[in-house]
Coordinates of C-alpha atoms and ligand atoms in Angstrom, one line a residue:
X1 CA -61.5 95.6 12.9
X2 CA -63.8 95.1 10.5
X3 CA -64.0 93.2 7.5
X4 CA -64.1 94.7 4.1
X5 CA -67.3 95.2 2.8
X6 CA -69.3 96.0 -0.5
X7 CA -68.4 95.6 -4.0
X8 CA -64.9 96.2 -5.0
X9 CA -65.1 96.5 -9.0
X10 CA -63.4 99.3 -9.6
X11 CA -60.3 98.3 -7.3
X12 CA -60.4 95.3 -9.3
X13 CA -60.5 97.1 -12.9
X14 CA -58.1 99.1 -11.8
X15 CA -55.9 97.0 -10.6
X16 CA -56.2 95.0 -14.2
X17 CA -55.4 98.3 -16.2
X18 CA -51.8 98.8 -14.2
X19 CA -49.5 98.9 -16.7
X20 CA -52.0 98.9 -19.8
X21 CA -51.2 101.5 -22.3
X22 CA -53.5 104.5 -22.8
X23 CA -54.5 103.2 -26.8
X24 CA -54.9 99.9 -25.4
X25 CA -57.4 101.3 -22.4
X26 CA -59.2 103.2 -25.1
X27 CA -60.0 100.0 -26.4
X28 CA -60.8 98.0 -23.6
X29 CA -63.8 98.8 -21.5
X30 CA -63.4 102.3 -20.9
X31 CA -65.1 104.1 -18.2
X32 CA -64.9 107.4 -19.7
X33 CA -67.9 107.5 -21.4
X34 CA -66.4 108.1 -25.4
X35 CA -70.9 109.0 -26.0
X36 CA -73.4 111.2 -23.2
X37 CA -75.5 109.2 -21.0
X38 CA -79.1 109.3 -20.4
X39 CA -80.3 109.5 -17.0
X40 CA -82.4 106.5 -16.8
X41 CA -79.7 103.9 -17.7
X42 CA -77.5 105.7 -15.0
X43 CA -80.1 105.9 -12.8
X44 CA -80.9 101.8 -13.1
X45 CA -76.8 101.6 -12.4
X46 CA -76.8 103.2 -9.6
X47 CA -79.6 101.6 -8.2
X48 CA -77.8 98.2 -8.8
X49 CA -75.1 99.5 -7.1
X50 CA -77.2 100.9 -3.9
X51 CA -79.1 97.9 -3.4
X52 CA -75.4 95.8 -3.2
X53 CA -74.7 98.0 0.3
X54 CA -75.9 97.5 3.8
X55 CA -79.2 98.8 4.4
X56 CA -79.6 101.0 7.7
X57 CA -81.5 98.3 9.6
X58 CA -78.8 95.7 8.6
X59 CA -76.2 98.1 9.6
X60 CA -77.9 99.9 12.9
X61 CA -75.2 98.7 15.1
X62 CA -72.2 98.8 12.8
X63 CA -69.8 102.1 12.4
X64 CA -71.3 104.6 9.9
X65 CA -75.1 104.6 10.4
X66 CA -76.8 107.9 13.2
X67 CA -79.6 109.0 12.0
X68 CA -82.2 110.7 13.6
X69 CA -85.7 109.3 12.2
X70 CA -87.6 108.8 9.2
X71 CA -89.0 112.7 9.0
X72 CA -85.8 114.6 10.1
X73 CA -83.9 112.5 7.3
X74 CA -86.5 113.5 4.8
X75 CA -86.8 117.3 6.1
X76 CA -82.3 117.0 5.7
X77 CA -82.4 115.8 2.3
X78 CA -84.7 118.3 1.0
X79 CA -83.0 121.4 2.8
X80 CA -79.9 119.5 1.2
X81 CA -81.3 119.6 -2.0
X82 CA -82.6 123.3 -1.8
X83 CA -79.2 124.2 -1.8
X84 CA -77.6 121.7 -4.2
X85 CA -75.0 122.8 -6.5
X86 CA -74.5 126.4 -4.0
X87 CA -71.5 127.0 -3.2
X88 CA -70.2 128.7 -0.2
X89 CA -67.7 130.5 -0.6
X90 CA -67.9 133.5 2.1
X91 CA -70.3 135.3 3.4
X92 CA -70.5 138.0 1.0
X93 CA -71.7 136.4 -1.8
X94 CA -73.8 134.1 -0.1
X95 CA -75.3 135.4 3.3
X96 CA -77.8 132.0 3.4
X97 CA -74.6 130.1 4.2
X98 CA -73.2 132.2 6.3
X99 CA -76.4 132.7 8.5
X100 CA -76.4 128.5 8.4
X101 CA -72.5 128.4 9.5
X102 CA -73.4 130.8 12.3
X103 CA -76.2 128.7 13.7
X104 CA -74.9 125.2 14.0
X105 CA -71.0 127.6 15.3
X106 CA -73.5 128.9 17.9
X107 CA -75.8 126.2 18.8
X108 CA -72.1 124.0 18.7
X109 CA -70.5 126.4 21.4
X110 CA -73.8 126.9 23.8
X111 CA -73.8 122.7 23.7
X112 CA -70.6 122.5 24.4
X113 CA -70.8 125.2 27.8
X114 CA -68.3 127.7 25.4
X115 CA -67.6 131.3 27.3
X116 CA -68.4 134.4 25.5
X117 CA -65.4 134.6 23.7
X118 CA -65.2 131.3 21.8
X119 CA -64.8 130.3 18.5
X120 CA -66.6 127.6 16.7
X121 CA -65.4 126.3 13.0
X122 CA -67.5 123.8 10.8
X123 CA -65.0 121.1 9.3
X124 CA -65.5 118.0 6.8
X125 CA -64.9 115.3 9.8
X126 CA -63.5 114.9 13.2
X127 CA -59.8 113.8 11.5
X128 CA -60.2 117.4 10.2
X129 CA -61.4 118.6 13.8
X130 CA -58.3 116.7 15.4
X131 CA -55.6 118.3 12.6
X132 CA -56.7 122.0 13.9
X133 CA -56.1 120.9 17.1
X134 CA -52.4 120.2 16.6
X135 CA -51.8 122.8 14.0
X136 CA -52.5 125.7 16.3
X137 CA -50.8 123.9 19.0
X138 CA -47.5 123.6 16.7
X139 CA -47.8 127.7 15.3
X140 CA -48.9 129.0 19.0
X141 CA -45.3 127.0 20.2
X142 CA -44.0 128.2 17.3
X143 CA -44.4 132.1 18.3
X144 CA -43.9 131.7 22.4
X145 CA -41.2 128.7 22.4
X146 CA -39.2 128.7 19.3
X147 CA -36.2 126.9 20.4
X148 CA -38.9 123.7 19.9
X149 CA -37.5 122.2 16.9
X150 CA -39.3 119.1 16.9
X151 CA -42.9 119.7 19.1
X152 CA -44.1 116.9 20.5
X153 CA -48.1 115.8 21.5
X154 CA -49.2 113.6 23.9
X155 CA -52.0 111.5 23.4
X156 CA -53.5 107.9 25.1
X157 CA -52.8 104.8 24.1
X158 CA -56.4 104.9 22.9
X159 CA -56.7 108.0 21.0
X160 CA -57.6 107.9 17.5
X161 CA -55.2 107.8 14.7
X162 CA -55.9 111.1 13.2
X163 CA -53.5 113.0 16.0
X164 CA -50.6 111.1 14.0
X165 CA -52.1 111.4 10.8
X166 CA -52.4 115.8 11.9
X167 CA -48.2 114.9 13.3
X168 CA -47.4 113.4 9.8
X169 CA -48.4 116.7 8.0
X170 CA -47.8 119.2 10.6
X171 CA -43.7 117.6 11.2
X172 CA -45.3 117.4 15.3
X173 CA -44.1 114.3 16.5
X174 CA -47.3 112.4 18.3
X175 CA -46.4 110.2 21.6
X176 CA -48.9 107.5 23.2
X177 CA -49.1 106.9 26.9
X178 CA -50.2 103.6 28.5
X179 CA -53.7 103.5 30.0
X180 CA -54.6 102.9 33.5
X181 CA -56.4 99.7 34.3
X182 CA -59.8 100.9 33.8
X183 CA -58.5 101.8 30.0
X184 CA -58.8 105.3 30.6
X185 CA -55.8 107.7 30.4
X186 CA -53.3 107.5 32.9
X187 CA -52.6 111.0 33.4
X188 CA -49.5 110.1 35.8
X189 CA -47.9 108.3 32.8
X190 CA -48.9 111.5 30.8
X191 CA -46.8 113.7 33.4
X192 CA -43.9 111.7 33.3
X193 CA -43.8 111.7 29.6
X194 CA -43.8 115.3 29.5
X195 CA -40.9 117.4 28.3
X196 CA -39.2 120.2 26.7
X197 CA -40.6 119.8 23.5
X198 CA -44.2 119.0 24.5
X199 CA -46.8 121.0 23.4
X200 CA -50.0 119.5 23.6
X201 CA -51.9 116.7 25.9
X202 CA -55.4 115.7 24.4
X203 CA -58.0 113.4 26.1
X204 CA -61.0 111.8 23.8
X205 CA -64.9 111.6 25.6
X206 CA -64.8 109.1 24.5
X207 CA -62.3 106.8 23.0
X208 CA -63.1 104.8 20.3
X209 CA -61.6 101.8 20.9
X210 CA -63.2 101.0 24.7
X211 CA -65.8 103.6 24.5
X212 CA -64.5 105.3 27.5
X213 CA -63.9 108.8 28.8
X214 CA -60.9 109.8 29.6
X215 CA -60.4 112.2 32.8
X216 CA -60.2 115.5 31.1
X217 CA -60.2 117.3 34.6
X218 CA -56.5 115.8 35.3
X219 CA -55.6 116.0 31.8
X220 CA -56.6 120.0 31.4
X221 CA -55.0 120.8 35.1
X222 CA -51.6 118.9 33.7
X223 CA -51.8 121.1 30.8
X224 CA -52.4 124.2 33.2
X225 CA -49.5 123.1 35.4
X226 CA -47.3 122.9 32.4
X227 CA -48.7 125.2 30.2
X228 CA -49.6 123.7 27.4
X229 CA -52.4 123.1 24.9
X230 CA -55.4 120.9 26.4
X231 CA -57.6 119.2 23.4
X232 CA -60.5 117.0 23.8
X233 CA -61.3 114.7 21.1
X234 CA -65.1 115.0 22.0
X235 CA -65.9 113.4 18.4
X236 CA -68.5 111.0 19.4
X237 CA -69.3 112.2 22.3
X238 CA -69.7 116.0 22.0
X239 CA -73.3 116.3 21.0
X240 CA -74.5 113.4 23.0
X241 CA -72.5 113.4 27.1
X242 CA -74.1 117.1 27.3
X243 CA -77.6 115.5 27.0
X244 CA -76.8 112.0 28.7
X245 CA -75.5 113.9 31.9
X246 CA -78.9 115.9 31.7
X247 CA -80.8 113.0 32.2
X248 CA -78.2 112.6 35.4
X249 CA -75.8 110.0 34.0
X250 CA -72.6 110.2 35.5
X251 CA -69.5 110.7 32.6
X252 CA -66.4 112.4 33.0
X253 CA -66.9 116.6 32.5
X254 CA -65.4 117.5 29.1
X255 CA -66.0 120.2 28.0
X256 CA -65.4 124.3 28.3
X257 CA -66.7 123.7 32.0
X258 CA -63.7 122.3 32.9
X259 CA -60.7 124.8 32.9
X260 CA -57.7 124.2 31.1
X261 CA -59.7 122.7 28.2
X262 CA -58.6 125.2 25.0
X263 CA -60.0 123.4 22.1
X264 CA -62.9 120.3 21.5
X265 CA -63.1 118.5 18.7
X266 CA -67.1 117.4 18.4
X267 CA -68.7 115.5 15.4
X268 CA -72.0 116.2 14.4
X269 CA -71.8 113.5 11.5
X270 CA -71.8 111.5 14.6
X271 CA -74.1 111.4 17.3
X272 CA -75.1 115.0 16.4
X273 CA -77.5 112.8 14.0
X274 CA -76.4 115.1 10.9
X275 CA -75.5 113.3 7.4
X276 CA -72.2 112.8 6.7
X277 CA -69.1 115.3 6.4
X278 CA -70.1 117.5 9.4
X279 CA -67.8 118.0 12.7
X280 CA -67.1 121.2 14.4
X281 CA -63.8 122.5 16.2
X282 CA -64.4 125.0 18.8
X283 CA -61.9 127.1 20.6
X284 CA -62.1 128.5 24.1
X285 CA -60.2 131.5 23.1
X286 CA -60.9 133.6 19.7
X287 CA -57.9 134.9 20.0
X288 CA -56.0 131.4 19.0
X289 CA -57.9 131.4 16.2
X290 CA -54.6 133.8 14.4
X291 CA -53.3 130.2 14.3
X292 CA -55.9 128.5 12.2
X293 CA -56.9 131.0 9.5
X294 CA -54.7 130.9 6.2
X295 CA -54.7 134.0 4.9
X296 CA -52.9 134.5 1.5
X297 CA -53.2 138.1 0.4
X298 CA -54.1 139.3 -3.1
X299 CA -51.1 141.0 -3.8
X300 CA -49.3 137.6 -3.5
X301 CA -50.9 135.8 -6.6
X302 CA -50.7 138.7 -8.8
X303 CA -53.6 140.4 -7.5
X304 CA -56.4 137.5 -7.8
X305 CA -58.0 138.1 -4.7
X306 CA -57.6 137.5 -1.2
X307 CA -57.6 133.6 0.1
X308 CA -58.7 133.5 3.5
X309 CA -59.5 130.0 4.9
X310 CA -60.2 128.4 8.6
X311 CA -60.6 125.0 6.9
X312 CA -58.8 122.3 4.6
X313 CA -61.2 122.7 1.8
X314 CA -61.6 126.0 0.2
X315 CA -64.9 126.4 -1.8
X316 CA -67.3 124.4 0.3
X317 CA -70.7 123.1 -0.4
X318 CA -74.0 124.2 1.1
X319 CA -76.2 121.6 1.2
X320 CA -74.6 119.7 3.8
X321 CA -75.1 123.2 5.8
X322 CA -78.7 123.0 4.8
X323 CA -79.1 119.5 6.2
X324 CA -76.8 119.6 9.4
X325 CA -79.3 122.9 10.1
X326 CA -82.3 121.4 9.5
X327 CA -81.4 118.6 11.5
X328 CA -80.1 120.5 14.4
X329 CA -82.9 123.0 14.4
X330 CA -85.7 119.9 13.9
X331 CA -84.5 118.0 17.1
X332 CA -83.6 120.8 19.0
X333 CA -82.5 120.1 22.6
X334 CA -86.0 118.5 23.1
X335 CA -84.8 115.7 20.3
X336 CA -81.6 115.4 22.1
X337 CA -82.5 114.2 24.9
X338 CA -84.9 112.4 23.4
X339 CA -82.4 110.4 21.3
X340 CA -80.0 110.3 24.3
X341 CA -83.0 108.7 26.6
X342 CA -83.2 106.5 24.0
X343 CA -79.6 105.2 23.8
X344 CA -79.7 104.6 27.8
X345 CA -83.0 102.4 26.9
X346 CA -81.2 100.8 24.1
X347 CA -77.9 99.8 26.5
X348 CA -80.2 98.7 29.5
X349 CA -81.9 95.9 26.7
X350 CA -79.0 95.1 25.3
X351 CA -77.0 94.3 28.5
X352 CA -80.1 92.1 29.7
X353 CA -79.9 90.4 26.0
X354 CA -76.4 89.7 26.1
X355 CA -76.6 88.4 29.9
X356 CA -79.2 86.4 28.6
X357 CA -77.0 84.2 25.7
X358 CA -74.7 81.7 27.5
X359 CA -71.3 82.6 27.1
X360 CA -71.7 86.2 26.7
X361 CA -70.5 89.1 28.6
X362 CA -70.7 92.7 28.6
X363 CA -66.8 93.8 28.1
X364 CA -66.8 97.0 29.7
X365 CA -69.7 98.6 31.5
X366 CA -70.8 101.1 28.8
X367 CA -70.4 104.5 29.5
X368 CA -71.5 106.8 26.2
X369 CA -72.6 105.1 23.0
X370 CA -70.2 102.6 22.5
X371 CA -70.8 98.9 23.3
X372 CA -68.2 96.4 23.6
X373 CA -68.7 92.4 24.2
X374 CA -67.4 89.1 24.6
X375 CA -67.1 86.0 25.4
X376 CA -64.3 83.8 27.5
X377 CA -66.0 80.3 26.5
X378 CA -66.0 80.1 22.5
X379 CA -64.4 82.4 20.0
X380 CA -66.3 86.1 19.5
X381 CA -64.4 87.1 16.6
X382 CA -66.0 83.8 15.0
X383 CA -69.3 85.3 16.3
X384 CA -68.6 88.6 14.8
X385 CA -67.4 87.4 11.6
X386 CA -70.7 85.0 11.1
X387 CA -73.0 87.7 12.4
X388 CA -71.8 89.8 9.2
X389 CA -72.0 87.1 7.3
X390 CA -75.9 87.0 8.1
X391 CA -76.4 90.3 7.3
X392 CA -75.9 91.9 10.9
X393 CA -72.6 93.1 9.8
X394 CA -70.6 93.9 13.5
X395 CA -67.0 95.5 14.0
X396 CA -64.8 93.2 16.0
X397 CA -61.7 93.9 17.4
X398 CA -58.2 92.4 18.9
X399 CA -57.9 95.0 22.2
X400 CA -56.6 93.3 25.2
X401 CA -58.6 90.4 24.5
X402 CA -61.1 90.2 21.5
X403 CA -64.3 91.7 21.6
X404 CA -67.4 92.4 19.4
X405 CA -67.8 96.6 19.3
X406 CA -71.3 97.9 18.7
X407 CA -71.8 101.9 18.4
X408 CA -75.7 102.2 19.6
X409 CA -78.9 103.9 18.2
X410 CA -81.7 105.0 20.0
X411 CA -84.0 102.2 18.4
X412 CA -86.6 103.9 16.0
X413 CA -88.3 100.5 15.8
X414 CA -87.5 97.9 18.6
X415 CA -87.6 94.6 16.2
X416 CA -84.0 96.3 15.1
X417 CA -82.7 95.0 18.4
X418 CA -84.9 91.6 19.2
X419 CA -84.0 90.4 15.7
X420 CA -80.3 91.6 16.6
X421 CA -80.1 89.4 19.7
X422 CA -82.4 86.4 18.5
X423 CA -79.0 86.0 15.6
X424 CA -76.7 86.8 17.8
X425 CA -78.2 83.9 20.1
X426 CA -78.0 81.8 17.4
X427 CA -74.9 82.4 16.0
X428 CA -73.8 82.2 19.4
X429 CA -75.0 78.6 19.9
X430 CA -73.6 77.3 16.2
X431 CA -70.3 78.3 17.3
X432 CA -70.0 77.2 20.7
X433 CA -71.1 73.6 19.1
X434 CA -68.2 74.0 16.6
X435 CA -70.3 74.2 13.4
X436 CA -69.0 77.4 12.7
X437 CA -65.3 79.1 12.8
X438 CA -63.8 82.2 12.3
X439 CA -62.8 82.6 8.5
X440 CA -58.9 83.7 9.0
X441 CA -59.9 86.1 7.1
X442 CA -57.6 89.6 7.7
X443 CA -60.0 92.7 8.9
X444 CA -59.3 96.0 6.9
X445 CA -60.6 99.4 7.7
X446 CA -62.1 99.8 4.5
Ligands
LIG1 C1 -62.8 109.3 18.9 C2 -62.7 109.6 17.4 N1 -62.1 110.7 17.0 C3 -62.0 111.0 15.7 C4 -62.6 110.2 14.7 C5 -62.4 110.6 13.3 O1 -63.6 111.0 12.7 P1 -63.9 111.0 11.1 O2 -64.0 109.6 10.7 O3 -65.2 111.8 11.1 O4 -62.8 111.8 10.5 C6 -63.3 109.1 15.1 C7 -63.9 108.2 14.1 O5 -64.5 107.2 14.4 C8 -63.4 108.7 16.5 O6 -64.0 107.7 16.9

């Protein structure tokens, strides 16, 4: 968990106006603008408001910041803005998108080992990537086993909380296993839990909670054995643990290497370095896709036109397109491994900083991107909490024991990381003397 950051105004305007009458709202401080706006005054707001967030070296460690370097950022944010206000809405009215779509779909599927036949789709976020996942698990069951009247998926204790969040929708019924005692999925447990309603099994590479992989080999030959769906939640690790075990680090196989394995779910908002609202589901089998596509004909609404969708959204924007291409194509798989070398560098220092603070301990050895640790002599969520407070804002969280939970960039400038662990050393040493203690405060996902 991590605490809730930034400024809340509007939550707390909003909060104010329940139950105020509209004439009465007209009155007050309106938001609405009654008069237009010129650009400047907005433009000094919005500023204001930007310079109240974290900044990226503040943040480097935290949840939301992968980016790949100062030039690809720039090079993204002016493809982005070359197709600003475009949007895509099929391939016959705007073949630039298309041809954009088809690139990162391919470049996606020869990452991720895909055979000939497979089929890559471009979604807002890996809670999107997930929800395909179960949704073509549910309608395939729904053709071949129809006497399933509730379908059931199985998932690890670990997984993330979009496969119940996909269940809640979908009416598919989501069921966590216990982990093994490394905290990876116990695929025994997973067997036993099995039944006639089950329809899916899914693995993460890795999770996020303990950054570990599970083993997708046992999970995919269960699924063979009992024929059902195999996903992998490869969200953070999909366009990195291709690259890491090319440099020969040893990590669970994932992906369409390993049989059994129908669908991946692979963020590139992630550690495919991309700006936000980019993640790609890709699916062994085109011919599975029949369970994805919504496809509403135009005879249906009175002869408006045909609505054929493979995603959430309908109309879609470009420009994130634009970027996540530019970004792609700018690192290519030289950049990759580039940034994944750099990760491994980053993990190696921080383990010897961390062994180097008294009290500190790495929590699990780190496997992928995700770094998790603590301490059994003086309170780390205290740590965590004060850290933030100092501007090094950190995610902490309650697993089996408490633990600080760092998600790792390969360090553009290596102060980042000294000035990291000269605070952390600090901090460390203020609350092991008892001059500081955790705040009580509760942690919200915000
Ligand atoms: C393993 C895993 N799967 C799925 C997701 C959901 O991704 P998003 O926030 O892009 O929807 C996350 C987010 O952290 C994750 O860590």
């Amino acid at each position: 968990m991590f605490s809730r950051l930034g400024n809340r105004q509007t939550d707390s305007l909003r909060d104010e106006r329940i139950g105020t009458k509209l004439e009465e709202l007209n009155m007050q401080n309106r938001v609405f603008p009654e008069h237009s706006s010129v650009w400047k005054v907005l433009e000094e707001q919005l500023r204001e408001l930007r310079s109240q967030d974290l900044s990226h070296r503040m943040g480097q460690f935290f949840f939301f910041w992968r980016k790949p370097g100062d030039a690809i950022q720039l090079a993204a944010k002016e493809a982005a803005s070359m197709f600003f206000n475009q949007l895509f809405i099929g391939e016959l009215k705007q073949p630039s998108g298309a041809k954009l779509a088809d690139d990162i779909e391919q470049m996606t599927l020869e990452i991720l080992s895909a055979p000939a036949n497979a089929k890559c789709t471009l979604t807002s976020g890996g809670t999107e990537s997930n929800f395909w996942a179960v949704k073509i698990a549910r309608d395939r069951a729904r053709e071949k086993q129809p006497q399933i009247s509730v379908p059931e998926i199985i998932v690890p204790m670990s997984a993330h909380p979009s496969f119940e969040k996909a269940g809640h929708f979908l009416g598919v019924k989501t069921v966590r296993t216990p982990l093994g005692e490394d905290k990876r999925a116990d695929v025994k447990a997973m067997a036993e839990t099995i039944n006639e309603n089950t329809i899916l099994v899914a693995g993460s590479s890795p999770c996020y909670p303990y950054g570990l992989c599970d083993p997708v080999v046992e999970i995919a030959k269960l699924a063979q054995t009992n024929a059902l769906w195999c996903h992998v939640d490869a969200c953070v690790g999909g366009f990195i643990i291709p690259f890491l075990k090319k440099l020969g680090r040893d990590i669970p196989d994932f992906d369409f290497s390993v049989p059994g394995v129908n669908s991946i779910a692979a963020d590139l908002h992630k550690y495919g370095y991309t700006p936000p609202g980019m993640s790609t589901f890709s699916l062994r089998d085109r011919a599975d896709y029949c369970y994805q596509i919504f496809d509403w004909k135009s005879s249906q609404w009175n002869g408006a036109g045909d609505y054929q969708t493979e995603t959430l959204a309908g109309s879609r924007a470009t420009d994130v397109l634009a970027s996540a291409w530019t970004t792609m194509m700018m690192l290519g798989e030289e950049g990759y491994l580039k940034a994944a070398r750099g990760l491994l560098e980053t993990m190696e220092r921080l383990k010897a900083g961390i062994a180097a603070i008294d009290g500190l301990e790495v929590a699990f050895e780190p496997e992928v991107a995700l770094f998790l640790f603590t301490s059994r002599q003086y309170d780390i969520i205290a740590v965590a909490e004060e850290m933030t407070n100092r501007g090094y804002p950190t995610a902490w969280y309650e697993l089996d024991h408490p633990v600080m939970h760092l998600l790792l960039d390969p360090l553009e400038d290596e102060r980042h990381l000294e000035d990291y662990l000269e605070m952390l050393a600090a901090v460390a040493q203020d609350v092991a003397d008892g001059k500081v203690k955790r705040s009580g405060e509760g942690a919200v996902y915000a």
